[in-house]
JSON list of C-alpha atoms in Angstrom, two decimals:
[
{"chain": "A", "resi": 9, "resn": "MET", "atom": "CA", "xyz": [-54.23, -15.50, -21.05]},
{"chain": "A", "resi": 10, "resn": "GLY", "atom": "CA", "xyz": [-56.85, -17.91, -22.37]},
{"chain": "A", "resi": 11, "resn": "ARG", "atom": "CA", "xyz": [-60.08, -19.09, -20.95]},
{"chain": "A", "resi": 12, "resn": "LEU", "atom": "CA", "xyz": [-60.00, -20.98, -17.77]},
{"chain": "A", "resi": 13, "resn": "PRO", "atom": "CA", "xyz": [-61.30, -24.59, -17.44]},
{"chain": "A", "resi": 14, "resn": "ILE", "atom": "CA", "xyz": [-64.12, -23.47, -15.18]},
{"chain": "A", "resi": 15, "resn": "GLU", "atom": "CA", "xyz": [-67.27, -22.24, -16.88]},
{"chain": "A", "resi": 16, "resn": "ASN", "atom": "CA", "xyz": [-70.21, -20.63, -15.19]},
{"chain": "A", "resi": 17, "resn": "CYS", "atom": "CA", "xyz": [-73.71, -19.52, -15.78]},
{"chain": "A", "resi": 18, "resn": "ILE", "atom": "CA", "xyz": [-73.68, -16.39, -13.60]},
{"chain": "A", "resi": 19, "resn": "ARG", "atom": "CA", "xyz": [-75.00, -14.09, -16.31]},
{"chain": "A", "resi": 20, "resn": "GLU", "atom": "CA", "xyz": [-78.03, -16.43, -16.82]},
{"chain": "A", "resi": 21, "resn": "LEU", "atom": "CA", "xyz": [-78.57, -16.67, -13.01]},
{"chain": "A", "resi": 22, "resn": "ARG", "atom": "CA", "xyz": [-78.41, -12.81, -12.72]},
{"chain": "A", "resi": 23, "resn": "PHE", "atom": "CA", "xyz": [-81.10, -12.38, -15.36]},
{"chain": "A", "resi": 24, "resn": "ARG", "atom": "CA", "xyz": [-83.25, -14.95, -13.69]},
{"chain": "A", "resi": 25, "resn": "SER", "atom": "CA", "xyz": [-82.92, -13.11, -10.41]},
{"chain": "A", "resi": 26, "resn": "GLY", "atom": "CA", "xyz": [-84.87, -10.15, -11.37]},
{"chain": "A", "resi": 27, "resn": "GLU", "atom": "CA", "xyz": [-82.24, -9.00, -13.93]},
{"chain": "A", "resi": 28, "resn": "MET", "atom": "CA", "xyz": [-79.65, -8.47, -11.22]},
{"chain": "A", "resi": 29, "resn": "THR", "atom": "CA", "xyz": [-76.86, -6.17, -12.54]},
{"chain": "A", "resi": 30, "resn": "GLN", "atom": "CA", "xyz": [-73.15, -6.99, -12.26]},
{"chain": "A", "resi": 31, "resn": "GLN", "atom": "CA", "xyz": [-72.78, -4.06, -9.77]},
{"chain": "A", "resi": 32, "resn": "GLN", "atom": "CA", "xyz": [-75.59, -5.40, -7.64]},
{"chain": "A", "resi": 33, "resn": "LEU", "atom": "CA", "xyz": [-73.97, -8.90, -7.54]},
{"chain": "A", "resi": 34, "resn": "ALA", "atom": "CA", "xyz": [-70.62, -7.32, -6.89]},
{"chain": "A", "resi": 35, "resn": "ASP", "atom": "CA", "xyz": [-71.93, -5.36, -3.90]},
{"chain": "A", "resi": 36, "resn": "ARG", "atom": "CA", "xyz": [-73.61, -8.51, -2.42]},
{"chain": "A", "resi": 37, "resn": "ILE", "atom": "CA", "xyz": [-70.49, -10.52, -2.57]},
{"chain": "A", "resi": 38, "resn": "GLY", "atom": "CA", "xyz": [-68.00, -7.80, -1.64]},
{"chain": "A", "resi": 39, "resn": "VAL", "atom": "CA", "xyz": [-66.01, -7.50, -4.94]},
{"chain": "A", "resi": 40, "resn": "THR", "atom": "CA", "xyz": [-65.74, -5.03, -7.80]},
{"chain": "A", "resi": 41, "resn": "ARG", "atom": "CA", "xyz": [-67.99, -5.03, -10.79]},
{"chain": "A", "resi": 42, "resn": "GLN", "atom": "CA", "xyz": [-64.76, -5.65, -12.97]},
{"chain": "A", "resi": 43, "resn": "THR", "atom": "CA", "xyz": [-64.16, -8.83, -10.90]},
{"chain": "A", "resi": 44, "resn": "VAL", "atom": "CA", "xyz": [-67.71, -10.03, -11.58]},
{"chain": "A", "resi": 45, "resn": "LEU", "atom": "CA", "xyz": [-67.22, -9.29, -15.29]},
{"chain": "A", "resi": 46, "resn": "ALA", "atom": "CA", "xyz": [-63.97, -11.20, -15.29]},
{"chain": "A", "resi": 47, "resn": "ILE", "atom": "CA", "xyz": [-65.57, -14.24, -13.62]},
{"chain": "A", "resi": 48, "resn": "GLU", "atom": "CA", "xyz": [-68.53, -14.26, -16.00]},
{"chain": "A", "resi": 49, "resn": "ASN", "atom": "CA", "xyz": [-66.08, -14.09, -19.06]},
{"chain": "A", "resi": 50, "resn": "GLY", "atom": "CA", "xyz": [-64.08, -16.95, -17.71]},
{"chain": "A", "resi": 51, "resn": "LYS", "atom": "CA", "xyz": [-60.98, -14.72, -17.26]},
{"chain": "A", "resi": 52, "resn": "TYR", "atom": "CA", "xyz": [-60.77, -15.12, -13.60]},
{"chain": "A", "resi": 53, "resn": "SER", "atom": "CA", "xyz": [-61.31, -18.10, -11.19]},
{"chain": "A", "resi": 54, "resn": "PRO", "atom": "CA", "xyz": [-62.78, -16.91, -7.87]},
{"chain": "A", "resi": 55, "resn": "THR", "atom": "CA", "xyz": [-61.59, -18.33, -4.61]},
{"chain": "A", "resi": 56, "resn": "LEU", "atom": "CA", "xyz": [-63.68, -21.17, -3.14]},
{"chain": "A", "resi": 57, "resn": "GLU", "atom": "CA", "xyz": [-65.11, -18.91, -0.57]},
{"chain": "A", "resi": 58, "resn": "LEU", "atom": "CA", "xyz": [-66.14, -16.40, -3.20]},
{"chain": "A", "resi": 59, "resn": "ALA", "atom": "CA", "xyz": [-67.62, -19.13, -5.43]},
{"chain": "A", "resi": 60, "resn": "PHE", "atom": "CA", "xyz": [-69.76, -20.31, -2.37]},
{"chain": "A", "resi": 61, "resn": "GLN", "atom": "CA", "xyz": [-70.88, -16.71, -1.80]},
{"chain": "A", "resi": 62, "resn": "ILE", "atom": "CA", "xyz": [-71.98, -16.38, -5.39]},
{"chain": "A", "resi": 63, "resn": "ALA", "atom": "CA", "xyz": [-73.95, -19.57, -5.14]},
{"chain": "A", "resi": 64, "resn": "ALA", "atom": "CA", "xyz": [-75.56, -18.45, -1.89]},
{"chain": "A", "resi": 65, "resn": "VAL", "atom": "CA", "xyz": [-76.69, -15.21, -3.54]},
{"chain": "A", "resi": 66, "resn": "PHE", "atom": "CA", "xyz": [-78.63, -17.22, -6.19]},
{"chain": "A", "resi": 67, "resn": "GLU", "atom": "CA", "xyz": [-79.72, -19.82, -3.64]},
{"chain": "A", "resi": 68, "resn": "VAL", "atom": "CA", "xyz": [-78.33, -22.71, -5.69]},
{"chain": "A", "resi": 69, "resn": "GLU", "atom": "CA", "xyz": [-75.62, -25.29, -5.24]},
{"chain": "A", "resi": 70, "resn": "LEU", "atom": "CA", "xyz": [-72.05, -24.57, -6.20]},
{"chain": "A", "resi": 71, "resn": "GLY", "atom": "CA", "xyz": [-72.18, -27.08, -9.06]},
{"chain": "A", "resi": 72, "resn": "GLU", "atom": "CA", "xyz": [-75.15, -25.25, -10.58]},
{"chain": "A", "resi": 73, "resn": "VAL", "atom": "CA", "xyz": [-73.05, -22.11, -10.91]},
{"chain": "A", "resi": 74, "resn": "PHE", "atom": "CA", "xyz": [-69.64, -23.39, -11.84]},
{"chain": "A", "resi": 75, "resn": "VAL", "atom": "CA", "xyz": [-68.69, -26.40, -14.07]},
{"chain": "A", "resi": 76, "resn": "TYR", "atom": "CA", "xyz": [-65.20, -27.76, -14.50]},
{"chain": "A", "resi": 77, "resn": "VAL", "atom": "CA", "xyz": [-64.40, -28.36, -18.20]},
{"chain": "A", "resi": 78, "resn": "PRO", "atom": "CA", "xyz": [-60.99, -30.04, -18.45]},
{"chain": "A", "resi": 79, "resn": "ARG", "atom": "CA", "xyz": [-58.82, -28.81, -21.17]},
{"chain": "A", "resi": 80, "resn": "ARG", "atom": "CA", "xyz": [-58.34, -31.28, -24.14]},
{"chain": "A", "resi": 81, "resn": "ARG", "atom": "CA", "xyz": [-54.85, -32.66, -24.41]},
{"chain": "A", "resi": 82, "resn": "GLY", "atom": "CA", "xyz": [-53.43, -32.21, -27.96]},
{"chain": "A", "resi": 83, "resn": "ARG", "atom": "CA", "xyz": [-52.77, -35.80, -28.64]},
{"chain": "A", "resi": 84, "resn": "GLU", "atom": "CA", "xyz": [-55.97, -37.51, -27.40]},
{"chain": "B", "resi": 17, "resn": "MET", "atom": "CA", "xyz": [-59.56, 2.78, -25.07]},
{"chain": "B", "resi": 18, "resn": "PRO", "atom": "CA", "xyz": [-62.42, 0.99, -23.31]},
{"chain": "B", "resi": 19, "resn": "ASP", "atom": "CA", "xyz": [-63.68, 2.44, -20.06]},
{"chain": "B", "resi": 20, "resn": "LEU", "atom": "CA", "xyz": [-60.98, 2.04, -17.40]},
{"chain": "B", "resi": 21, "resn": "SER", "atom": "CA", "xyz": [-61.76, 1.34, -13.73]},
{"chain": "B", "resi": 22, "resn": "PHE", "atom": "CA", "xyz": [-60.54, 3.60, -11.03]},
{"chain": "B", "resi": 23, "resn": "ARG", "atom": "CA", "xyz": [-57.64, 1.28, -10.21]},
{"chain": "B", "resi": 24, "resn": "GLU", "atom": "CA", "xyz": [-56.64, 0.96, -13.93]},
{"chain": "B", "resi": 25, "resn": "LYS", "atom": "CA", "xyz": [-56.59, 4.72, -14.26]},
{"chain": "B", "resi": 26, "resn": "SER", "atom": "CA", "xyz": [-54.55, 5.08, -11.07]},
{"chain": "B", "resi": 27, "resn": "ILE", "atom": "CA", "xyz": [-51.99, 2.46, -12.33]},
{"chain": "B", "resi": 28, "resn": "LEU", "atom": "CA", "xyz": [-51.73, 4.08, -15.76]},
{"chain": "B", "resi": 29, "resn": "GLY", "atom": "CA", "xyz": [-51.15, 7.42, -14.26]},
{"chain": "B", "resi": 30, "resn": "SER", "atom": "CA", "xyz": [-48.48, 6.16, -11.97]},
{"chain": "B", "resi": 31, "resn": "LEU", "atom": "CA", "xyz": [-46.83, 4.36, -14.85]},
{"chain": "B", "resi": 32, "resn": "ILE", "atom": "CA", "xyz": [-46.78, 7.37, -17.18]},
{"chain": "B", "resi": 33, "resn": "ALA", "atom": "CA", "xyz": [-45.64, 9.72, -14.37]},
{"chain": "B", "resi": 34, "resn": "THR", "atom": "CA", "xyz": [-42.89, 7.47, -13.34]},
{"chain": "B", "resi": 35, "resn": "VAL", "atom": "CA", "xyz": [-41.56, 6.99, -16.99]},
{"chain": "B", "resi": 36, "resn": "CYS", "atom": "CA", "xyz": [-41.75, 10.66, -17.80]},
{"chain": "B", "resi": 37, "resn": "VAL", "atom": "CA", "xyz": [-40.10, 11.95, -14.69]},
{"chain": "B", "resi": 38, "resn": "SER", "atom": "CA", "xyz": [-37.35, 9.26, -14.92]},
{"chain": "B", "resi": 39, "resn": "ILE", "atom": "CA", "xyz": [-36.66, 10.11, -18.48]},
{"chain": "B", "resi": 40, "resn": "GLY", "atom": "CA", "xyz": [-36.43, 13.74, -17.55]},
{"chain": "B", "resi": 41, "resn": "TYR", "atom": "CA", "xyz": [-34.15, 13.08, -14.60]},
{"chain": "B", "resi": 42, "resn": "PHE", "atom": "CA", "xyz": [-31.80, 10.70, -16.47]},
{"chain": "B", "resi": 43, "resn": "THR", "atom": "CA", "xyz": [-31.68, 13.10, -19.42]},
{"chain": "B", "resi": 44, "resn": "LEU", "atom": "CA", "xyz": [-30.27, 15.68, -16.97]},
{"chain": "B", "resi": 45, "resn": "ALA", "atom": "CA", "xyz": [-28.17, 13.22, -14.91]},
{"chain": "B", "resi": 46, "resn": "VAL", "atom": "CA", "xyz": [-26.30, 11.27, -17.72]},
{"chain": "B", "resi": 47, "resn": "PRO", "atom": "CA", "xyz": [-24.54, 14.40, -19.10]},
{"chain": "B", "resi": 48, "resn": "LEU", "atom": "CA", "xyz": [-23.45, 15.31, -15.55]},
{"chain": "B", "resi": 49, "resn": "LEU", "atom": "CA", "xyz": [-22.16, 11.78, -15.02]},
{"chain": "B", "resi": 50, "resn": "LEU", "atom": "CA", "xyz": [-20.17, 11.92, -18.18]},
{"chain": "B", "resi": 51, "resn": "GLN", "atom": "CA", "xyz": [-18.26, 14.96, -16.99]},
{"chain": "B", "resi": 52, "resn": "GLU", "atom": "CA", "xyz": [-14.68, 14.63, -15.83]},
{"chain": "B", "resi": 53, "resn": "ASN", "atom": "CA", "xyz": [-15.27, 14.89, -12.00]},
{"chain": "B", "resi": 54, "resn": "PRO", "atom": "CA", "xyz": [-18.97, 15.02, -11.32]},
{"chain": "B", "resi": 55, "resn": "SER", "atom": "CA", "xyz": [-19.89, 16.26, -7.90]},
{"chain": "B", "resi": 56, "resn": "TYR", "atom": "CA", "xyz": [-22.73, 14.88, -5.68]},
{"chain": "B", "resi": 57, "resn": "LEU", "atom": "CA", "xyz": [-24.02, 18.46, -5.34]},
{"chain": "B", "resi": 58, "resn": "ASP", "atom": "CA", "xyz": [-24.57, 18.61, -9.10]},
{"chain": "B", "resi": 59, "resn": "PHE", "atom": "CA", "xyz": [-27.33, 15.97, -8.61]},
{"chain": "B", "resi": 60, "resn": "VAL", "atom": "CA", "xyz": [-29.15, 17.41, -5.55]},
{"chain": "B", "resi": 61, "resn": "GLY", "atom": "CA", "xyz": [-31.29, 19.82, -7.56]},
{"chain": "B", "resi": 62, "resn": "PRO", "atom": "CA", "xyz": [-32.41, 17.26, -10.25]},
{"chain": "B", "resi": 63, "resn": "VAL", "atom": "CA", "xyz": [-33.09, 14.54, -7.52]},
{"chain": "B", "resi": 64, "resn": "ILE", "atom": "CA", "xyz": [-35.20, 16.84, -5.38]},
{"chain": "B", "resi": 65, "resn": "GLY", "atom": "CA", "xyz": [-36.95, 18.28, -8.44]},
{"chain": "B", "resi": 66, "resn": "ALA", "atom": "CA", "xyz": [-37.76, 14.86, -9.79]},
{"chain": "B", "resi": 67, "resn": "VAL", "atom": "CA", "xyz": [-39.09, 13.61, -6.43]},
{"chain": "B", "resi": 68, "resn": "VAL", "atom": "CA", "xyz": [-41.21, 16.73, -5.82]},
{"chain": "B", "resi": 69, "resn": "LEU", "atom": "CA", "xyz": [-42.45, 16.70, -9.45]},
{"chain": "B", "resi": 70, "resn": "LEU", "atom": "CA", "xyz": [-43.44, 13.04, -9.12]},
{"chain": "B", "resi": 71, "resn": "ILE", "atom": "CA", "xyz": [-45.24, 13.54, -5.86]},
{"chain": "B", "resi": 72, "resn": "VAL", "atom": "CA", "xyz": [-47.12, 16.64, -7.18]},
{"chain": "B", "resi": 73, "resn": "VAL", "atom": "CA", "xyz": [-48.14, 14.97, -10.41]},
{"chain": "B", "resi": 74, "resn": "GLN", "atom": "CA", "xyz": [-49.35, 11.87, -8.61]},
{"chain": "B", "resi": 75, "resn": "ILE", "atom": "CA", "xyz": [-51.40, 13.82, -6.04]},
{"chain": "B", "resi": 76, "resn": "VAL", "atom": "CA", "xyz": [-53.02, 16.02, -8.70]},
{"chain": "B", "resi": 77, "resn": "TYR", "atom": "CA", "xyz": [-53.82, 12.98, -10.86]},
{"chain": "B", "resi": 78, "resn": "ALA", "atom": "CA", "xyz": [-55.24, 11.11, -7.90]},
{"chain": "B", "resi": 79, "resn": "ILE", "atom": "CA", "xyz": [-57.59, 14.09, -7.11]},
{"chain": "B", "resi": 80, "resn": "LEU", "atom": "CA", "xyz": [-58.67, 14.25, -10.73]},
{"chain": "B", "resi": 81, "resn": "ILE", "atom": "CA", "xyz": [-59.55, 10.57, -11.02]},
{"chain": "B", "resi": 82, "resn": "ALA", "atom": "CA", "xyz": [-61.15, 10.51, -7.64]},
{"chain": "B", "resi": 83, "resn": "ILE", "atom": "CA", "xyz": [-63.56, 13.20, -8.91]},
{"chain": "B", "resi": 84, "resn": "SER", "atom": "CA", "xyz": [-64.32, 11.41, -12.19]},
{"chain": "B", "resi": 85, "resn": "SER", "atom": "CA", "xyz": [-64.37, 7.76, -10.94]},
{"chain": "B", "resi": 86, "resn": "ARG", "atom": "CA", "xyz": [-65.82, 5.86, -8.03]},
{"chain": "B", "resi": 87, "resn": "GLU", "atom": "CA", "xyz": [-63.13, 4.25, -5.85]},
{"chain": "B", "resi": 88, "resn": "GLU", "atom": "CA", "xyz": [-63.80, 0.70, -5.05]},
{"chain": "B", "resi": 89, "resn": "PRO", "atom": "CA", "xyz": [-62.33, -1.30, -2.18]},
{"chain": "B", "resi": 90, "resn": "ARG", "atom": "CA", "xyz": [-59.56, -3.81, -3.03]},
{"chain": "B", "resi": 91, "resn": "ASP", "atom": "CA", "xyz": [-60.92, -7.43, -3.46]},
{"chain": "B", "resi": 92, "resn": "GLU", "atom": "CA", "xyz": [-59.23, -10.77, -4.00]},
{"chain": "B", "resi": 93, "resn": "ARG", "atom": "CA", "xyz": [-58.58, -10.16, -7.63]},
{"chain": "B", "resi": 94, "resn": "ASP", "atom": "CA", "xyz": [-56.95, -6.93, -6.92]},
{"chain": "B", "resi": 95, "resn": "ARG", "atom": "CA", "xyz": [-54.67, -8.55, -4.33]},
{"chain": "B", "resi": 96, "resn": "LEU", "atom": "CA", "xyz": [-53.82, -11.37, -6.69]},
{"chain": "B", "resi": 97, "resn": "ILE", "atom": "CA", "xyz": [-52.89, -8.87, -9.46]},
{"chain": "B", "resi": 98, "resn": "ASP", "atom": "CA", "xyz": [-50.77, -6.88, -6.97]},
{"chain": "B", "resi": 99, "resn": "LEU", "atom": "CA", "xyz": [-48.90, -9.95, -5.81]},
{"chain": "B", "resi": 100, "resn": "ARG", "atom": "CA", "xyz": [-48.22, -11.11, -9.36]},
{"chain": "B", "resi": 101, "resn": "ALA", "atom": "CA", "xyz": [-47.14, -7.69, -10.50]},
{"chain": "B", "resi": 102, "resn": "ALA", "atom": "CA", "xyz": [-44.95, -7.25, -7.39]},
{"chain": "B", "resi": 103, "resn": "ARG", "atom": "CA", "xyz": [-43.25, -10.58, -8.21]},
{"chain": "B", "resi": 104, "resn": "LEU", "atom": "CA", "xyz": [-42.50, -9.54, -11.64]},
{"chain": "B", "resi": 105, "resn": "GLY", "atom": "CA", "xyz": [-40.97, -6.17, -10.38]},
{"chain": "B", "resi": 106, "resn": "TYR", "atom": "CA", "xyz": [-38.97, -8.05, -7.79]},
{"chain": "B", "resi": 107, "resn": "VAL", "atom": "CA", "xyz": [-37.59, -10.47, -10.43]},
{"chain": "B", "resi": 108, "resn": "THR", "atom": "CA", "xyz": [-36.66, -7.49, -12.66]},
{"chain": "B", "resi": 109, "resn": "LEU", "atom": "CA", "xyz": [-34.87, -5.89, -9.77]},
{"chain": "B", "resi": 110, "resn": "SER", "atom": "CA", "xyz": [-33.07, -9.07, -8.81]},
{"chain": "B", "resi": 111, "resn": "TYR", "atom": "CA", "xyz": [-31.78, -9.66, -12.28]},
{"chain": "B", "resi": 112, "resn": "GLY", "atom": "CA", "xyz": [-30.77, -6.10, -12.55]},
{"chain": "B", "resi": 113, "resn": "VAL", "atom": "CA", "xyz": [-28.87, -6.11, -9.31]},
{"chain": "B", "resi": 114, "resn": "ALA", "atom": "CA", "xyz": [-27.19, -9.41, -10.24]},
{"chain": "B", "resi": 115, "resn": "ALA", "atom": "CA", "xyz": [-26.06, -7.82, -13.50]},
{"chain": "B", "resi": 116, "resn": "LEU", "atom": "CA", "xyz": [-24.77, -4.77, -11.58]},
{"chain": "B", "resi": 117, "resn": "ILE", "atom": "CA", "xyz": [-22.85, -7.03, -9.20]},
{"chain": "B", "resi": 118, "resn": "VAL", "atom": "CA", "xyz": [-21.20, -8.71, -12.08]},
{"chain": "B", "resi": 119, "resn": "GLY", "atom": "CA", "xyz": [-20.45, -5.36, -13.68]},
{"chain": "B", "resi": 120, "resn": "LEU", "atom": "CA", "xyz": [-18.88, -4.21, -10.36]},
{"chain": "B", "resi": 121, "resn": "ALA", "atom": "CA", "xyz": [-16.80, -7.29, -10.25]},
{"chain": "B", "resi": 122, "resn": "VAL", "atom": "CA", "xyz": [-15.15, -6.48, -13.53]},
{"chain": "B", "resi": 123, "resn": "ALA", "atom": "CA", "xyz": [-15.04, -2.79, -12.65]},
{"chain": "B", "resi": 124, "resn": "PRO", "atom": "CA", "xyz": [-11.28, -2.63, -12.48]},
{"chain": "B", "resi": 125, "resn": "LEU", "atom": "CA", "xyz": [-11.27, -3.19, -16.23]},
{"chain": "B", "resi": 126, "resn": "VAL", "atom": "CA", "xyz": [-13.63, -0.37, -16.96]},
{"chain": "B", "resi": 127, "resn": "GLY", "atom": "CA", "xyz": [-12.04, 2.20, -14.73]},
{"chain": "B", "resi": 128, "resn": "ARG", "atom": "CA", "xyz": [-14.25, 5.25, -13.87]},
{"chain": "B", "resi": 129, "resn": "TRP", "atom": "CA", "xyz": [-17.51, 3.52, -14.64]},
{"chain": "B", "resi": 130, "resn": "ALA", "atom": "CA", "xyz": [-17.47, 1.96, -11.22]},
{"chain": "B", "resi": 131, "resn": "SER", "atom": "CA", "xyz": [-17.50, 5.32, -9.43]},
{"chain": "B", "resi": 132, "resn": "PRO", "atom": "CA", "xyz": [-19.97, 5.56, -6.59]},
{"chain": "B", "resi": 133, "resn": "LEU", "atom": "CA", "xyz": [-22.11, 8.12, -8.45]},
{"chain": "B", "resi": 134, "resn": "VAL", "atom": "CA", "xyz": [-22.50, 5.75, -11.39]},
{"chain": "B", "resi": 135, "resn": "VAL", "atom": "CA", "xyz": [-23.38, 2.81, -9.12]},
{"chain": "B", "resi": 136, "resn": "LEU", "atom": "CA", "xyz": [-25.85, 4.97, -7.35]},
{"chain": "B", "resi": 137, "resn": "HIS", "atom": "CA", "xyz": [-27.57, 5.97, -10.53]},
{"chain": "B", "resi": 138, "resn": "ALA", "atom": "CA", "xyz": [-27.44, 2.32, -11.85]},
{"chain": "B", "resi": 139, "resn": "LEU", "atom": "CA", "xyz": [-29.40, 1.36, -8.67]},
{"chain": "B", "resi": 140, "resn": "MET", "atom": "CA", "xyz": [-31.86, 4.19, -9.16]},
{"chain": "B", "resi": 141, "resn": "LEU", "atom": "CA", "xyz": [-32.33, 3.15, -12.77]},
{"chain": "B", "resi": 142, "resn": "LEU", "atom": "CA", "xyz": [-32.91, -0.45, -11.73]},
{"chain": "B", "resi": 143, "resn": "SER", "atom": "CA", "xyz": [-35.44, 0.58, -9.06]},
{"chain": "B", "resi": 144, "resn": "THR", "atom": "CA", "xyz": [-37.33, 2.67, -11.55]},
{"chain": "B", "resi": 145, "resn": "VAL", "atom": "CA", "xyz": [-37.24, -0.08, -14.19]},
{"chain": "B", "resi": 146, "resn": "ALA", "atom": "CA", "xyz": [-38.64, -2.58, -11.64]},
{"chain": "B", "resi": 147, "resn": "GLU", "atom": "CA", "xyz": [-41.37, -0.17, -10.69]},
{"chain": "B", "resi": 148, "resn": "VAL", "atom": "CA", "xyz": [-42.33, 0.44, -14.28]},
{"chain": "B", "resi": 149, "resn": "VAL", "atom": "CA", "xyz": [-42.39, -3.36, -14.88]},
{"chain": "B", "resi": 150, "resn": "LYS", "atom": "CA", "xyz": [-44.70, -3.72, -11.83]},
{"chain": "B", "resi": 151, "resn": "PHE", "atom": "CA", "xyz": [-47.08, -0.93, -13.04]},
{"chain": "B", "resi": 152, "resn": "ALA", "atom": "CA", "xyz": [-47.12, -2.30, -16.54]},
{"chain": "B", "resi": 153, "resn": "ALA", "atom": "CA", "xyz": [-47.89, -5.83, -15.36]},
{"chain": "B", "resi": 154, "resn": "GLN", "atom": "CA", "xyz": [-50.66, -4.58, -13.17]},
{"chain": "B", "resi": 155, "resn": "PHE", "atom": "CA", "xyz": [-52.20, -2.76, -16.07]},
{"chain": "B", "resi": 156, "resn": "VAL", "atom": "CA", "xyz": [-51.85, -5.68, -18.47]},
{"chain": "B", "resi": 157, "resn": "TYR", "atom": "CA", "xyz": [-53.34, -8.15, -15.93]},
{"chain": "B", "resi": 158, "resn": "TYR", "atom": "CA", "xyz": [-56.38, -5.75, -15.44]},
{"chain": "B", "resi": 159, "resn": "ARG", "atom": "CA", "xyz": [-56.98, -5.39, -19.20]},
{"chain": "B", "resi": 160, "resn": "CYS", "atom": "CA", "xyz": [-56.37, -8.99, -20.05]},
{"chain": "B", "resi": 161, "resn": "SER", "atom": "CA", "xyz": [-57.74, -10.23, -16.75]},
{"chain": "B", "resi": 162, "resn": "VAL", "atom": "CA", "xyz": [-56.14, -12.82, -14.44]}
]
C-alpha cells in the first residue's frame, strides 16, 4: 500500500495552530488519532466532507491543506 | 510491536482466539470424523465447549483491553477497513462454498466423505477460515493503513 497521490501539510498547519496535537485535531473533526496520523502520512485519503472539516479547523481553503500530485507514468 | 490502538488490540485478540479455539476443536473433531460410524452426539460436547470457551475468552480479553486502552468511536476509516475486510471474508467463504459444492457433486466417487457430518464440519471450517481472513485483513489494513 504505497503513498497516495494526495499530499497534505496538516502537520505544519497543526504546529502553526498553537502546536495542536493529533489527538486535539482528531477530537475536533470527529475521528481517531490513528486516522489523523494515517492522513498526515499519506496512507489514507479522507472523504471530501472530512477534508473540508480539516480545512475549516485551520481556517484555510481546501487547496491549502491538500494537494493532488498525479503519479508519474512509467513511460513518460 | 509498535503501540496498538484499542481496535487493533480487539481485532488481534479475536483473531488469535478464533484460530486457537478452532485448532483445538478440529483437533478433537477430525479423529471423531474418521471413526467408522461417528455420531452427532460425539460432537455436542466439543462444539459447546468451543463456543463457550470462545465467548469467555473474548469477554475477558475485551475487559482487559478496555481497562488498558481508551476506546474510540468508529470513524470513516474504521468503516472502510471493516467493509474491505468483510469483502475479503465473503470472497473467501464464497470460493470455499463453491469448492465444497464441486466436491459434493463428485461425492459418489468418494463415498463416505460426503456424509452430513463431514459436510457440516467443512462448512464450519469454511466459516472459520473466512472469519480469520476478515480479522487478518482488518489488522493488516490498520497496520499498513488504507
